[in-house]
Short mmCIF file of C-alpha atoms in Angstrom, two decimals:
data_model
loop_
_atom_site.label_atom_id
_atom_site.label_comp_id
_atom_site.label_asym_id
_atom_site.label_seq_id
_atom_site.Cartn_x
_atom_site.Cartn_y
_atom_site.Cartn_z
CA UNK Y 1 19.96 -3.98 -6.97
CA UNK Y 2 18.78 -2.20 -3.76
CA UNK Y 3 15.28 -2.52 -2.80
CA UNK Y 4 13.47 0.69 -1.93
CA UNK Y 5 11.44 0.61 1.20
CA UNK Y 6 7.68 1.50 1.11
CA UNK Y 7 6.85 5.21 1.36
CA UNK Y 8 4.77 6.52 4.17
CA UNK Y 9 1.85 6.85 1.86
CA UNK Y 10 2.28 3.32 0.45
CA UNK Y 11 2.23 2.08 4.10
CA UNK Y 12 -0.69 4.08 4.98
CA UNK Y 13 -2.73 2.96 1.90
CA UNK Y 14 -2.01 -0.72 2.66
CA UNK Y 15 -3.07 -0.17 6.27
CA UNK Y 16 -6.31 1.42 5.15
CA UNK Y 17 -7.07 -1.40 2.81
CA UNK Y 18 -6.41 -3.90 5.60
CA UNK Y 19 -9.13 -2.07 7.61
CA UNK Y 20 -11.61 -2.47 4.80
CA UNK Y 21 -11.46 1.07 3.31
CA UNK Y 22 -12.22 1.58 -0.37
CA UNK Y 23 -9.84 3.52 -2.65
CA UNK Y 24 -12.32 6.35 -2.64
CA UNK Y 25 -12.33 6.41 1.19
CA UNK Y 26 -8.53 6.28 1.34
CA UNK Y 27 -8.35 9.15 -1.18
CA UNK Y 28 -10.51 11.35 1.04
CA UNK Y 29 -8.64 10.27 4.28
CA UNK Y 30 -5.16 10.92 2.59
CA UNK Y 31 -6.29 14.07 0.67
CA UNK Y 32 -5.36 12.53 -2.66
CA UNK Y 33 -7.15 11.49 -5.83
CA UNK Y 34 -8.41 8.03 -6.35
CA UNK Y 35 -5.94 7.59 -9.25
CA UNK Y 36 -3.04 8.55 -6.79
CA UNK Y 37 -4.19 5.90 -4.31
CA UNK Y 38 -4.45 3.29 -7.06
CA UNK Y 39 -1.04 4.11 -8.36
CA UNK Y 40 0.45 4.03 -4.87
CA UNK Y 41 -0.92 0.56 -4.25
CA UNK Y 42 0.40 -0.60 -7.51
CA UNK Y 43 3.88 0.61 -6.66
CA UNK Y 44 3.59 -1.24 -3.30
CA UNK Y 45 2.69 -4.46 -4.97
CA UNK Y 46 5.84 -4.03 -7.28
CA UNK Y 47 8.08 -3.19 -4.50
CA UNK Y 48 6.88 -6.08 -2.32
CA UNK Y 49 6.81 -8.49 -5.27
CA UNK Y 50 3.17 -9.23 -4.52
CA UNK Y 51 0.49 -10.44 -6.97
CA UNK Y 52 -2.35 -8.96 -4.78
CA UNK Y 53 -3.11 -6.25 -2.27
CA UNK Y 54 -3.75 -8.99 0.33
CA UNK Y 55 -0.36 -10.53 -0.37
CA UNK Y 56 1.30 -7.11 -0.11
CA UNK Y 57 -0.38 -6.48 3.20
CA UNK Y 58 0.96 -9.86 4.54
CA UNK Y 59 4.46 -9.09 3.15
CA UNK Y 60 4.45 -5.48 4.65
CA UNK Y 61 3.45 -6.82 8.08
CA UNK Y 62 6.32 -9.49 7.90
CA UNK Y 63 8.84 -6.97 6.99
CA UNK Y 64 7.68 -4.58 9.65
CA UNK Y 65 8.22 -7.27 12.29
CA UNK Y 66 11.73 -8.16 11.20
#
């Protein structure tokens, strides 16, 4: 099974969370609804096989440096 890479929005949402932004703040910054941001972060966790957003951020940073 081929693993899909994170979308630009998924990467952006993880980056915003790592900078301390709330889901509501990210929604405004990205021009999306809070629900869309929450779903985006859920997809990122699944794709990165992470149990938390914090773990997803670490895994995303690691994969970016590879």
